[in-house]
Short mmCIF file of C-alpha atoms in Angstrom, two decimals:
data_model
loop_
_atom_site.label_atom_id
_atom_site.label_comp_id
_atom_site.label_asym_id
_atom_site.label_seq_id
_atom_site.Cartn_x
_atom_site.Cartn_y
_atom_site.Cartn_z
CA MET A 9 -21.48 74.56 -52.39
CA THR A 10 -22.33 73.13 -49.44
CA SER A 11 -19.52 70.31 -48.76
CA MET A 12 -21.70 67.09 -47.22
CA ILE A 13 -18.40 64.48 -47.14
CA GLU A 14 -14.91 65.29 -47.61
CA VAL A 15 -12.32 62.43 -47.60
CA LEU A 16 -8.74 62.94 -47.83
CA ASN A 17 -5.76 60.53 -48.23
CA LEU A 18 -7.86 57.73 -47.01
CA LYS A 19 -6.00 54.82 -46.21
CA LYS A 20 -6.94 51.68 -44.78
CA SER A 21 -4.71 48.38 -44.38
CA PHE A 22 -5.08 44.67 -43.50
CA GLY A 23 -1.67 43.67 -42.14
CA SER A 24 0.48 44.42 -44.61
CA LEU A 25 -2.31 44.44 -47.50
CA ASP A 26 -3.29 47.88 -48.50
CA VAL A 27 -6.87 47.99 -49.23
CA LEU A 28 -7.36 51.78 -49.78
CA GLU A 29 -4.60 53.85 -50.38
CA LYS A 30 -4.83 57.67 -50.87
CA VAL A 31 -8.37 57.66 -51.55
CA SER A 32 -9.56 61.53 -52.07
CA PHE A 33 -12.96 63.15 -53.35
CA SER A 34 -16.05 65.31 -51.78
CA VAL A 35 -19.60 65.29 -52.14
CA ASN A 36 -21.71 68.48 -52.09
CA LEU A 37 -25.41 68.57 -50.96
CA GLY A 38 -27.62 67.31 -53.91
CA GLU A 39 -25.29 65.48 -55.70
CA VAL A 40 -25.27 61.45 -56.59
CA VAL A 41 -21.85 60.27 -57.15
CA ALA A 42 -21.60 56.57 -58.37
CA VAL A 43 -18.61 54.33 -57.83
CA ILE A 44 -17.59 52.10 -59.96
CA GLY A 45 -14.60 49.57 -60.97
CA PRO A 46 -13.53 45.81 -60.42
CA SER A 47 -14.42 43.60 -57.30
CA GLY A 48 -11.95 43.84 -54.90
CA SER A 49 -10.74 47.32 -55.31
CA GLY A 50 -11.82 49.19 -52.20
CA LYS A 51 -15.60 50.30 -53.34
CA SER A 52 -17.16 48.75 -50.23
CA THR A 53 -14.65 49.36 -47.83
CA MET A 54 -14.33 52.62 -48.62
CA LEU A 55 -18.42 53.44 -48.23
CA ARG A 56 -18.27 51.36 -45.26
CA SER A 57 -15.68 53.60 -43.68
CA LEU A 58 -18.02 56.65 -44.12
CA VAL A 59 -20.15 55.43 -41.59
CA HIS A 60 -17.41 53.89 -39.05
CA LEU A 61 -18.76 49.97 -40.01
CA GLU A 62 -14.62 50.01 -40.85
CA GLU A 63 -11.56 51.70 -39.10
CA ILE A 64 -9.41 53.52 -41.62
CA THR A 65 -5.37 53.54 -41.03
CA GLY A 66 -4.56 56.82 -42.04
CA GLY A 67 -6.33 59.90 -43.39
CA SER A 68 -9.16 62.03 -42.82
CA ILE A 69 -13.03 62.08 -43.12
CA ARG A 70 -14.80 64.89 -42.67
CA ILE A 71 -19.53 64.75 -42.50
CA GLU A 72 -20.79 68.32 -43.18
CA GLY A 73 -17.53 69.92 -41.21
CA GLU A 74 -17.61 67.65 -38.69
CA SER A 75 -14.52 65.30 -38.14
CA LEU A 76 -15.30 61.17 -37.93
CA VAL A 77 -11.89 60.65 -38.20
CA GLU A 78 -8.55 63.28 -38.70
CA ASP A 79 -4.95 61.82 -39.54
CA GLY A 80 -6.11 58.38 -38.69
CA GLU A 81 -7.72 59.40 -35.09
CA TYR A 82 -11.09 58.97 -34.10
CA PRO A 83 -13.26 60.85 -31.46
CA SER A 84 -15.60 59.36 -28.87
CA ALA A 85 -17.86 56.86 -29.48
CA ALA A 86 -20.36 59.16 -28.62
CA ARG A 87 -19.30 61.64 -31.12
CA ILE A 88 -18.95 59.15 -33.54
CA ARG A 89 -22.94 58.39 -33.34
CA VAL A 90 -23.74 62.07 -33.77
CA ILE A 91 -21.44 62.76 -36.48
CA THR A 92 -22.78 59.62 -38.51
CA SER A 93 -26.59 59.90 -37.27
CA GLY A 94 -27.06 62.04 -40.44
CA MET A 95 -26.49 58.96 -42.83
CA GLY A 96 -28.28 56.07 -43.96
CA MET A 97 -26.91 52.88 -45.43
CA VAL A 98 -28.44 50.17 -47.87
CA PHE A 99 -26.88 46.78 -48.16
CA GLN A 100 -26.18 44.37 -50.95
CA ASN A 101 -28.30 41.84 -48.68
CA PHE A 102 -31.05 43.98 -47.45
CA ASN A 103 -30.02 43.11 -43.38
CA LEU A 104 -34.12 43.15 -42.51
CA PHE A 105 -34.83 41.41 -39.29
CA PRO A 106 -36.88 38.18 -40.29
CA HIS A 107 -39.07 37.91 -37.53
CA LEU A 108 -40.29 41.71 -37.73
CA THR A 109 -42.85 42.61 -40.10
CA VAL A 110 -41.98 45.14 -42.97
CA GLN A 111 -43.70 48.08 -41.06
CA ASP A 112 -42.21 46.74 -38.06
CA ASN A 113 -38.71 47.02 -39.44
CA LEU A 114 -38.83 50.39 -40.43
CA GLU A 115 -40.09 51.62 -37.17
CA LEU A 116 -37.64 49.63 -35.06
CA ALA A 117 -34.98 51.90 -34.98
CA PRO A 118 -36.75 55.59 -34.22
CA LYS A 119 -38.79 53.91 -31.73
CA ALA A 120 -35.18 52.53 -29.90
CA LEU A 121 -34.42 56.09 -30.18
CA LYS A 122 -37.50 57.74 -28.85
CA LYS A 123 -37.11 60.90 -30.68
CA ILE A 124 -40.81 61.24 -32.29
CA ASN A 125 -43.93 59.86 -30.76
CA LEU A 126 -45.64 56.27 -32.17
CA ALA A 127 -47.97 58.43 -33.94
CA GLU A 128 -45.64 60.16 -36.20
CA ILE A 129 -43.47 57.01 -36.30
CA ARG A 130 -46.42 54.98 -38.07
CA LEU A 131 -47.20 57.78 -40.26
CA ARG A 132 -43.57 58.04 -41.67
CA SER A 133 -43.53 54.26 -41.97
CA THR A 134 -47.02 54.63 -43.84
CA GLU A 135 -45.84 57.50 -46.27
CA LEU A 136 -42.45 55.74 -46.87
CA LEU A 137 -44.02 52.41 -47.74
CA LYS A 138 -46.15 54.15 -50.07
CA LYS A 139 -43.38 56.06 -51.75
CA VAL A 140 -41.48 52.80 -52.46
CA GLY A 141 -44.66 51.30 -53.74
CA LEU A 142 -45.36 48.90 -50.81
CA SER A 143 -48.27 50.19 -49.23
CA ASP A 144 -49.86 46.63 -49.21
CA LYS A 145 -47.20 44.82 -47.40
CA ALA A 146 -46.58 46.92 -44.50
CA ASP A 147 -48.11 43.44 -42.23
CA VAL A 148 -45.97 40.86 -44.50
CA TYR A 149 -42.81 39.20 -43.30
CA PRO A 150 -39.45 39.61 -45.12
CA ALA A 151 -39.68 35.89 -46.22
CA ASN A 152 -42.92 36.53 -48.36
CA LEU A 153 -41.11 39.34 -50.29
CA SER A 154 -39.07 39.01 -53.71
CA GLY A 155 -35.72 40.48 -53.63
CA GLY A 156 -36.87 43.98 -55.01
CA GLN A 157 -39.46 44.33 -52.70
CA LYS A 158 -36.70 43.50 -49.73
CA GLN A 159 -34.45 46.09 -50.98
CA ARG A 160 -37.17 48.79 -51.48
CA VAL A 161 -38.00 47.97 -47.67
CA ALA A 162 -34.24 48.72 -46.83
CA ILE A 163 -34.59 52.01 -48.46
CA ALA A 164 -37.56 52.93 -46.61
CA ARG A 165 -36.20 51.74 -43.58
CA ALA A 166 -32.83 53.61 -44.43
CA LEU A 167 -34.93 57.02 -44.88
CA MET A 168 -37.01 56.38 -41.78
CA MET A 169 -34.33 58.37 -39.66
CA ASN A 170 -34.87 61.48 -42.16
CA PRO A 171 -31.23 61.11 -43.42
CA LYS A 172 -29.12 63.77 -45.25
CA ILE A 173 -27.16 61.51 -46.86
CA LEU A 174 -27.57 57.81 -48.00
CA LEU A 175 -24.99 55.58 -48.98
CA PHE A 176 -25.53 52.46 -51.30
CA ASP A 177 -23.47 49.56 -51.11
CA GLU A 178 -24.01 47.65 -54.55
CA PRO A 179 -28.07 47.94 -53.91
CA THR A 180 -29.03 45.44 -56.80
CA SER A 181 -26.42 42.98 -57.00
CA ALA A 182 -28.17 40.21 -55.08
CA LEU A 183 -31.30 40.72 -57.51
CA ASP A 184 -32.54 39.08 -60.64
CA PRO A 185 -32.42 41.30 -63.76
CA GLU A 186 -36.22 41.59 -63.85
CA LEU A 187 -36.32 43.03 -60.28
CA THR A 188 -33.70 45.50 -60.47
CA GLY A 189 -35.37 48.11 -62.47
CA GLU A 190 -37.86 48.43 -59.70
CA VAL A 191 -35.07 49.18 -57.04
CA LEU A 192 -33.33 51.64 -59.30
CA ARG A 193 -36.66 53.35 -59.99
CA VAL A 194 -36.90 54.55 -56.24
CA ILE A 195 -33.04 55.79 -56.22
CA GLN A 196 -33.75 57.27 -59.48
CA GLN A 197 -36.71 59.30 -57.41
CA LEU A 198 -34.49 60.45 -54.64
CA ALA A 199 -32.05 61.54 -57.12
CA GLU A 200 -35.00 63.54 -58.70
CA GLU A 201 -35.54 64.92 -55.08
CA LYS A 202 -31.80 66.46 -54.92
CA MET A 203 -31.02 63.52 -51.98
CA THR A 204 -27.46 63.55 -51.42
CA MET A 205 -26.17 59.86 -52.59
CA ILE A 206 -23.02 57.95 -52.64
CA ILE A 207 -24.09 54.92 -55.06
CA VAL A 208 -21.18 51.73 -55.23
CA THR A 209 -22.55 49.91 -58.62
CA HIS A 210 -22.24 47.73 -61.18
CA GLU A 211 -25.20 49.17 -63.33
CA MET A 212 -23.57 50.92 -65.61
CA ASN A 213 -26.18 52.99 -67.49
CA PHE A 214 -27.85 53.62 -64.59
CA ALA A 215 -24.57 55.56 -63.19
CA ARG A 216 -24.46 57.00 -66.14
CA ASP A 217 -27.77 58.34 -66.46
CA VAL A 218 -28.16 59.39 -62.14
CA ALA A 219 -24.80 60.06 -61.12
CA ASP A 220 -23.67 63.90 -61.27
CA ARG A 221 -20.15 62.43 -61.10
CA VAL A 222 -18.84 59.27 -61.51
CA ILE A 223 -15.71 57.53 -59.33
CA PHE A 224 -13.68 54.81 -61.00
CA MET A 225 -11.57 52.85 -58.25
CA ASP A 226 -8.94 49.97 -58.88
CA LYS A 227 -6.54 48.48 -56.75
CA GLY A 228 -7.50 50.70 -53.34
CA GLU A 229 -7.33 53.96 -55.04
CA ILE A 230 -9.50 56.33 -57.25
CA ALA A 231 -7.97 56.18 -60.73
CA GLU A 232 -10.19 58.45 -62.25
CA MET A 233 -13.18 60.49 -61.54
CA GLY A 234 -15.31 63.01 -63.80
CA THR A 235 -19.10 63.31 -65.27
CA PRO A 236 -20.65 60.32 -66.79
CA GLU A 237 -20.18 61.95 -70.04
CA GLN A 238 -16.15 62.02 -69.57
CA ILE A 239 -15.82 58.35 -67.82
CA PHE A 240 -18.04 56.76 -70.05
CA GLU A 241 -17.49 58.53 -72.98
CA ASN A 242 -13.87 59.81 -73.24
CA PRO A 243 -12.02 57.59 -70.35
CA GLN A 244 -8.29 58.82 -69.81
CA LEU A 245 -7.04 55.81 -68.87
CA GLU A 246 -6.42 52.32 -70.29
CA ARG A 247 -7.38 50.65 -67.24
CA THR A 248 -10.71 52.35 -67.04
CA LYS A 249 -11.39 51.82 -70.64
CA SER A 250 -10.34 48.05 -70.10
CA PHE A 251 -12.81 47.90 -67.47
CA LEU A 252 -15.74 49.41 -69.49
CA ASN A 253 -15.20 47.14 -72.34
CA HIS A 254 -14.79 44.16 -70.13
CA ILE A 255 -18.15 45.27 -68.39
CA SER A 256 -19.97 46.05 -71.72
CA SER A 257 -19.04 43.04 -73.26
CA ASN A 258 -20.28 40.84 -70.36
CA ASN A 259 -23.73 42.63 -70.67
#
């Protein structure tokens, strides 16, 4: 199996506070990994460290065999950009530019990088808006979109650079329940297309249905990891059971 992401003994500290401690896992090509756990367990920090939005204190991260950080030591900024260029990230709060139309939001990064011509960029953005069901919103500004539409635009924007890996940080947590489904359907379609993904989520049914593996994080470490069946139907640890019971009783 082709390993896309390898994380070894990841450690992140803010002063004396350890946010991540000895986090190790790998993600293979075409695999979907869901990361669940209580707030403050380090899920987002771990995810952000994979694209160098957080600098880690110790440990190693390799992306497609290339060292993003090795034993806490980073390469040059230029090298980091190259290594992380194959990854796209979708945030919980969309992060769209309010002064740009939907289509301009999608096309901003590819135009800045000047890797392909304008006609190809326009063709790609048109195709991706169709893919996420928003062909009719190309000229609309973000303020005139629902939360679910904004998040689908954010997914299309992340796909513009043809990433090999997509990272999602709580992609539905800012959405009303009735808008959550439209975003999850797009992510499910990407899973069916064998896009390599890590999804930090509080949507347990979605994690169960879509993920190949589930990681349960608690207190800055990976407490338990396994298939959806193992984690949801036969968790080994008391704290995993307690978390899942708490989630199900609140839904």
